[in-house]
Structure formats: C-alpha cells, structure tokens
Rosetta silent file (secondary structure, phi, psi, omega in degrees, C-alpha in Angstrom):
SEQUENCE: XXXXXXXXXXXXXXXXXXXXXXXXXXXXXXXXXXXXXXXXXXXXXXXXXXXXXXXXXXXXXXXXXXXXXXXXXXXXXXXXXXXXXXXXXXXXXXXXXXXXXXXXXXXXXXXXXXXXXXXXXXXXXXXXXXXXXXXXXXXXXXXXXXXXXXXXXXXXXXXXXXXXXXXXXXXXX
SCORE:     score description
SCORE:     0.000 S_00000001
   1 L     0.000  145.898 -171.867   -0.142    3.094  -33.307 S_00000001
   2 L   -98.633  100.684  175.478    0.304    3.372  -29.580 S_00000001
   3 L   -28.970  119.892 -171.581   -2.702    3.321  -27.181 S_00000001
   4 L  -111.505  118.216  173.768   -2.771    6.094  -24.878 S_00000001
   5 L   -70.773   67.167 -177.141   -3.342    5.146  -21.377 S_00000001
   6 H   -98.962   21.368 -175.946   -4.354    7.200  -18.846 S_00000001
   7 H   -77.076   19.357 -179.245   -6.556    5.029  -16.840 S_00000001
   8 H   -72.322  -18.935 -177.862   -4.010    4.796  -14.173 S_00000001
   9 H   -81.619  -38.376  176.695   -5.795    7.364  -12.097 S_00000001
  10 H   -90.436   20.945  177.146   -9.182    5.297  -12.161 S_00000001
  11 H  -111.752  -33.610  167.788   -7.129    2.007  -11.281 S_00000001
  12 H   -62.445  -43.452 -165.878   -5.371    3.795   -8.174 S_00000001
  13 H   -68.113  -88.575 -161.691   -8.923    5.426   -6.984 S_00000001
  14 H   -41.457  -22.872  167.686  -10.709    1.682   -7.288 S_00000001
  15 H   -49.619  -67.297 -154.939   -7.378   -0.193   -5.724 S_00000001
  16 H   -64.562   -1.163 -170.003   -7.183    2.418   -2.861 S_00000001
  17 H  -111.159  -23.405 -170.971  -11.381    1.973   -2.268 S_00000001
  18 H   -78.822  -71.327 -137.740  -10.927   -2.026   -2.299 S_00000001
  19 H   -66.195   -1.570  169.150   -8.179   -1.499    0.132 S_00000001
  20 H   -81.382  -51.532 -162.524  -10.366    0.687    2.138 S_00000001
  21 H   -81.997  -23.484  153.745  -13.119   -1.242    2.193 S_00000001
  22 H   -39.262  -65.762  164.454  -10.934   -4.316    3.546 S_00000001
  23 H   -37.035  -45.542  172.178   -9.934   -2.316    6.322 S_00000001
  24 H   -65.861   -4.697  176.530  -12.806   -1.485    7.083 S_00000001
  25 H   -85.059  -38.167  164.013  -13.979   -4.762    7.378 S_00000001
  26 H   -66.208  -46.250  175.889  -10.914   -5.682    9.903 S_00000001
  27 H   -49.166  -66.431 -160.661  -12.218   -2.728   12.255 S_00000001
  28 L   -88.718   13.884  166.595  -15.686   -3.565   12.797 S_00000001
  29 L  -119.247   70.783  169.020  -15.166   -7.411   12.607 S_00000001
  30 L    -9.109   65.047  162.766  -12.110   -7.126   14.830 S_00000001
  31 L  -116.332   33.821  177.182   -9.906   -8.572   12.889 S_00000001
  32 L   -35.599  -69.141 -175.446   -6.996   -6.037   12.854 S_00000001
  33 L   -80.146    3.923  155.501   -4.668   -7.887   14.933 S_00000001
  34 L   -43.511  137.064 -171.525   -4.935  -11.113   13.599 S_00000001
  35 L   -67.889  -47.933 -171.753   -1.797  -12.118   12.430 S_00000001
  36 L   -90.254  -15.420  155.166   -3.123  -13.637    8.712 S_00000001
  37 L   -78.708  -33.829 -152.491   -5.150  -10.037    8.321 S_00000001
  38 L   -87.191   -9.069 -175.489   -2.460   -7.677    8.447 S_00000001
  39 L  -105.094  -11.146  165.973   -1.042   -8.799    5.370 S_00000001
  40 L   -40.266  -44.501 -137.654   -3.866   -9.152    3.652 S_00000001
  41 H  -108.993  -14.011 -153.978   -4.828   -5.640    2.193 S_00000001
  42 H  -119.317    3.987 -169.206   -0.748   -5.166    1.176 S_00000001
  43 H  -113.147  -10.381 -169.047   -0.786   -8.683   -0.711 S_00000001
  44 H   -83.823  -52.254  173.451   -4.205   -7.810   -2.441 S_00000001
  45 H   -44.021  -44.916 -170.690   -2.524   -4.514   -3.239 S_00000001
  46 H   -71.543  -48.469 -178.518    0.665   -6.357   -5.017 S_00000001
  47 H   -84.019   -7.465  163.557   -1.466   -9.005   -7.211 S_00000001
  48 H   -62.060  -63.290 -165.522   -3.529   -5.671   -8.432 S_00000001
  49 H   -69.909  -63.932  171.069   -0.574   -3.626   -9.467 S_00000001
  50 H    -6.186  -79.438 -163.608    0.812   -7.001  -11.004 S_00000001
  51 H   -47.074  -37.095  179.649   -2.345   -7.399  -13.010 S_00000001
  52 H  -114.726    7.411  130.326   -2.603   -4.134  -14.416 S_00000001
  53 H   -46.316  -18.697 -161.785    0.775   -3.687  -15.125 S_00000001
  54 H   -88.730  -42.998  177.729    0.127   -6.970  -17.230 S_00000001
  55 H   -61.388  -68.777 -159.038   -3.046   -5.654  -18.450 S_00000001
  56 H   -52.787  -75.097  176.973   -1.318   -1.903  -19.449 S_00000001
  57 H   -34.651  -51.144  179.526    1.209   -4.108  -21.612 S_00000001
  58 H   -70.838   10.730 -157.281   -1.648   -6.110  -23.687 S_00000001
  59 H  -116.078  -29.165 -152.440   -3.291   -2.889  -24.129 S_00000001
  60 L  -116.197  153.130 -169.995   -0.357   -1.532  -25.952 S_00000001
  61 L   -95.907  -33.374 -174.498    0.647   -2.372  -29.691 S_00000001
  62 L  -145.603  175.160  173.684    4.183   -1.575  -29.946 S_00000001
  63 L    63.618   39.601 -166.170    6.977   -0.082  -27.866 S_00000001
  64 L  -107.238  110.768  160.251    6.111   -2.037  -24.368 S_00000001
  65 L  -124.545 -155.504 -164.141    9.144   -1.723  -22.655 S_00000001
  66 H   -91.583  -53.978   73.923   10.003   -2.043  -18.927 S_00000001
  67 H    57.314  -76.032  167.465   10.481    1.447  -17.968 S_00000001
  68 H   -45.251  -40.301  169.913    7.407    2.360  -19.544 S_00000001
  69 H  -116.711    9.948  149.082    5.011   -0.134  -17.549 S_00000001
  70 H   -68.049  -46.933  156.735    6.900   -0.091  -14.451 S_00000001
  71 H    20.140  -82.248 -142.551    5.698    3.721  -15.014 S_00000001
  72 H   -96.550  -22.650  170.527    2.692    3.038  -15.414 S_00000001
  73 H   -96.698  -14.132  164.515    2.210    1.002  -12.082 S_00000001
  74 H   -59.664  -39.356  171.506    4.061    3.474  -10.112 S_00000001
  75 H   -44.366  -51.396  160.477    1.612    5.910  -10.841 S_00000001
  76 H   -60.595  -27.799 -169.111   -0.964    3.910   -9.368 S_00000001
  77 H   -61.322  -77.493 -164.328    1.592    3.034   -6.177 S_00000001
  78 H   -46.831  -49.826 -128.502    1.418    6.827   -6.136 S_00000001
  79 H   -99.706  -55.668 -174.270   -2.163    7.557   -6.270 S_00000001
  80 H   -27.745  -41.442 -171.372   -2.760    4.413   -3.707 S_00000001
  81 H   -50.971  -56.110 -164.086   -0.334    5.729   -1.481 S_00000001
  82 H   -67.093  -63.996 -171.838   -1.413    9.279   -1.215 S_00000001
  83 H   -42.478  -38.690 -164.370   -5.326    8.072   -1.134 S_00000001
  84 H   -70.966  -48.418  174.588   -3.946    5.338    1.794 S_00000001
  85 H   -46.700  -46.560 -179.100   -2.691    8.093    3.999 S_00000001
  86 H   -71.379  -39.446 -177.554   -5.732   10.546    3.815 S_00000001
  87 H   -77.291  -12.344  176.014   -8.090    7.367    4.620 S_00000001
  88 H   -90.143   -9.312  169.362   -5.660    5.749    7.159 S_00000001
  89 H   -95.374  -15.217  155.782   -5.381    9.347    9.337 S_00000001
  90 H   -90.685   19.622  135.663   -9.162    9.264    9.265 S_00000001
  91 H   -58.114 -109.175 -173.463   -9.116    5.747   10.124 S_00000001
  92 H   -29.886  -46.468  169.345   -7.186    6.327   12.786 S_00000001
  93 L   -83.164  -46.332 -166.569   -8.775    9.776   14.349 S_00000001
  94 L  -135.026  -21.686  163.890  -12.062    9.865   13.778 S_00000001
  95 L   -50.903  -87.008  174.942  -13.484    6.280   12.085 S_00000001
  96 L  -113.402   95.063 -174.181  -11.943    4.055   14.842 S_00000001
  97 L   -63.441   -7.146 -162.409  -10.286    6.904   17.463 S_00000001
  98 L  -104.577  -20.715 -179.221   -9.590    3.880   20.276 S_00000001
  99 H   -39.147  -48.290  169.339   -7.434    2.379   17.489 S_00000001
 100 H   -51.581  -52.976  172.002   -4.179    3.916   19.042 S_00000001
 101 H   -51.834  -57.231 -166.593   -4.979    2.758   22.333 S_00000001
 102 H   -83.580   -8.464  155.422   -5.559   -1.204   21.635 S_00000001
 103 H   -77.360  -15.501 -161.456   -2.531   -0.689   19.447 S_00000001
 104 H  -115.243  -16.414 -177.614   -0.420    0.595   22.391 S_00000001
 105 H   -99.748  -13.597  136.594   -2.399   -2.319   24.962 S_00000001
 106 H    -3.768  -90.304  174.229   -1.619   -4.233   22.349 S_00000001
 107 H   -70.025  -18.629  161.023    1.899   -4.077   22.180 S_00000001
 108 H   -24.195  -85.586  171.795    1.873   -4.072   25.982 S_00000001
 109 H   -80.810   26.018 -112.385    0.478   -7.258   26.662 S_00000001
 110 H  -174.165  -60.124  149.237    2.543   -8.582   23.684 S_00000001
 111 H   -84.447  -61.245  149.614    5.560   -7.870   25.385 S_00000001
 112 H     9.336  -87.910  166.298    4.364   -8.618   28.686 S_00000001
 113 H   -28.400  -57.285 -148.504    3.945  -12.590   27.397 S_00000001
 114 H   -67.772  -58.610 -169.893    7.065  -12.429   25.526 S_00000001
 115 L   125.909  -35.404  176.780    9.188  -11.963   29.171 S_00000001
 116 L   -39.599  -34.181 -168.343   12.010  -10.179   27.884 S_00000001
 117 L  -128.169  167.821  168.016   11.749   -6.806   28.886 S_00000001
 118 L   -78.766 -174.910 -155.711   11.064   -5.022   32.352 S_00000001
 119 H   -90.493  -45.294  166.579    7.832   -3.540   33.256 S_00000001
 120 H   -82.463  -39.418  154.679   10.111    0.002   32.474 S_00000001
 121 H   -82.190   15.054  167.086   11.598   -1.011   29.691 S_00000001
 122 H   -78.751  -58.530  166.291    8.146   -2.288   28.183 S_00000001
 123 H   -19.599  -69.278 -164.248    6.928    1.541   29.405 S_00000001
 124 H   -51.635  -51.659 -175.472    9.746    3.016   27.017 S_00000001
 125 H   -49.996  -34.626  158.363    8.879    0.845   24.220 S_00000001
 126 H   -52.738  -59.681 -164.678    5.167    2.192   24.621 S_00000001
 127 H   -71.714  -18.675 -179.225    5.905    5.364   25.155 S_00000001
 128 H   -68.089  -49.872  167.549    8.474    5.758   21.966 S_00000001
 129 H   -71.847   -7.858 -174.668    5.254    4.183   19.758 S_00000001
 130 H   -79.632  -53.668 -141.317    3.026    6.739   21.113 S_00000001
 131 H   -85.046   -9.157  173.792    5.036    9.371   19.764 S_00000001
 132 H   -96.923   -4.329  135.810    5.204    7.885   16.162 S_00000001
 133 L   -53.549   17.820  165.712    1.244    8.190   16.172 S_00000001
 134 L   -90.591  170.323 -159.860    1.255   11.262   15.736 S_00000001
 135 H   -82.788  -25.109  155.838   -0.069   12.088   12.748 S_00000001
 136 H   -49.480  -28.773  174.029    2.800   13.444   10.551 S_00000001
 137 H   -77.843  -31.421  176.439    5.255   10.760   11.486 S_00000001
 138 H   -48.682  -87.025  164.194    2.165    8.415   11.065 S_00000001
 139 H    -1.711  -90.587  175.949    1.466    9.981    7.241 S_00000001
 140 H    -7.552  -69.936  178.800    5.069    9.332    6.642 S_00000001
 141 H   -67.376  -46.566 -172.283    5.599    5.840    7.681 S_00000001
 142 H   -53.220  -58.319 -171.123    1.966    4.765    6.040 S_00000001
 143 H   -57.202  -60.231 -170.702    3.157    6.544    2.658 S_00000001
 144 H   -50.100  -83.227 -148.457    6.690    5.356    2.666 S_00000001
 145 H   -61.340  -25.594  179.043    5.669    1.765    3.522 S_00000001
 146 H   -60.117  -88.101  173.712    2.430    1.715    1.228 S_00000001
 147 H   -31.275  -42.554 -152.684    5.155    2.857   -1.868 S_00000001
 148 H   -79.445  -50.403  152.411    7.787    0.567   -0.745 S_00000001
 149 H   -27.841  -85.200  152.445    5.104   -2.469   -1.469 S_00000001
 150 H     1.765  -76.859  163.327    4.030   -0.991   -3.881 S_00000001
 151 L   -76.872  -17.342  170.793    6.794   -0.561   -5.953 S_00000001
 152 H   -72.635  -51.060 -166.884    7.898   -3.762   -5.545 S_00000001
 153 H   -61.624  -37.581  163.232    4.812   -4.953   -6.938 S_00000001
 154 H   -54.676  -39.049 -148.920    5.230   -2.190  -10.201 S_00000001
 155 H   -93.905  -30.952 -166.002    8.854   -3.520  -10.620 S_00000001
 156 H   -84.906  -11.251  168.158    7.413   -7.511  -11.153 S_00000001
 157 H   -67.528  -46.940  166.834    4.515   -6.227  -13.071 S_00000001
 158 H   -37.411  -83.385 -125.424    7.357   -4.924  -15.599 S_00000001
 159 H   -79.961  -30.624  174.891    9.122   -7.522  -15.395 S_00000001
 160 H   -92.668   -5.711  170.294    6.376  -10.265  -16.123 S_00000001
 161 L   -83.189  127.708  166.636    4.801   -8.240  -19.213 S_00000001
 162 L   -36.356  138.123  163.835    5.762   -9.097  -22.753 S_00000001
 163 L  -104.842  167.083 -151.739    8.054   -6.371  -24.067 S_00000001
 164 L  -143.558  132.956  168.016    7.741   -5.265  -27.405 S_00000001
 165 L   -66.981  151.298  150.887   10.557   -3.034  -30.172 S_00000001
 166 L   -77.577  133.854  152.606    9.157    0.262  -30.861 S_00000001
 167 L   -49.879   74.077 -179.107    8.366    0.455  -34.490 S_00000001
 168 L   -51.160  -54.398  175.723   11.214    2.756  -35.594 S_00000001
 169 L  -103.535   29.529 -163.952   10.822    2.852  -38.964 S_00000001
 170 L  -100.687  109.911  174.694    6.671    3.244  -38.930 S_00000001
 171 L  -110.919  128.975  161.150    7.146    7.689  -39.363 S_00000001
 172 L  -106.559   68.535 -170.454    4.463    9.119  -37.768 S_00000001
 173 L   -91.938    0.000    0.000    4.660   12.528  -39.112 S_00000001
C-alpha cells in the first residue's frame, strides 16, 4: 500500500523560512554582497529539495517512479518560490528599503573599477537596473530564477531516488 504524502506544503513553508532567515542574516550582518554569500541560500535550497525528494522516495512502498518524485519536489520549488517573492518584495521595500540603492552604488562602483565603460554608459547600465526593481519585473525575475534552481534541484532529487515497479497485480478494489 502506497503512503500518501502531502507534507510537501510543510517542507516548502520550513525551506522558504530557513531561506528567509539566511537572508536575513546577510542584511543585518552585511554580508549581501559578498561574493561566497550570494550563493549560499540557492545552494542550501538545492541540497533540501535533493533530500526530500530522497526522503519522499523511502517513504513510499511501491510505485516510486521519477515523474512521481520529481512531482513531489516541484511542489515544494513551487511553494518556495511563491513564499520567496512575497518575503523578497518585503525585503526589499520595507525590511531593508536602502537595499536598491547600495545595489545600484553597488553596481556603480563595480563598473567604475572594472574600466570598461564610460561614466554614460555606466549611467545607462544603472539606469536600465533601476527599472527592473520595480516590483513586478522584480516578482518575476525572483520567481522565475528561484523555480529555475529549484527545479533543477527536483529533477536530481528524482533522479538519485531508488525507483520502484508499481505492484500491478496487488488489486486494490
């Protein structure tokens, strides 16, 4: 008989709260822009989904195929995703509001250094990122890129969980 899972919804809310609570830990110890931080919170994300795709498989007695517990970690990709968006536009607006700015003086002095561009074409390049803060294009990009992870991460948890035959001729009437 086949275990019925639905804990996917309380594995996306606790992912999406550690991955909160990371950030927040990069704001107020300013480490955002650290190079070896930014990747943190999306590789933490990846070895999660892994796990409990891995987990979801041991859990189940027959009928573990690939389809079925890539599923089952998309689901979470989804709930992370959605959850990452509402806490990353209140991140961004009202948690740390100067965040746009030292993202945009950021990228400034960042170019600046590098040498490459003029002093107007560094302007454009600013001014082009301002306009994808706003917050629907923001949403967008967060969600898309969040999922894109994500899903990567869903496709290797399938792929590294035993699969299993369904029990065909076990009639469950």
């Amino acid at each position: 008989m086949e275990k019925k899972s639905s804990d996917y919804l309380a594995k996306g809310l606790m992912l999406a709260l550690i991955l909160i609570v990371i950030d927040l830990i990069g704001g107020f110890a300013h480490l955002r822009f650290e190079s070896w931080f930014k990747w943190i919170s999306t590789f933490v994300a990846m070895i999660a989904i892994i796990v409990f795709c891995i987990q979801f498989g041991k859990q189940q007695t027959e009928g573990v195929t690939f389809g079925k517990v890539f599923g089952y970690g998309f689901k979470i990709s989804l709930i992370v995703s959605v959850l990452m968006v509402v806490y990353s536009l209140l991140s961004f607006y009202v948690i740390f509001p100067e965040l746009t700015d030292q993202i945009l003086t950021k990228m400034r002095t960042d170019l600046q250094a590098a040498g490459k561009l003029t002093d107007d074409q560094i302007d454009t390049q600013v001014a082009m990122t301002k306009k994808f803060m706003q917050p629907r294009i923001l949403s967008i990009f967060i969600f898309l890129a969040t999922l894109f992870f994500n899903t990567i991460a869903s496709l290797l948890g399938a792929a590294f969980t035993k699969k299993t035959e369904p029990d065909i001729f076990n009639n469950k009437s």
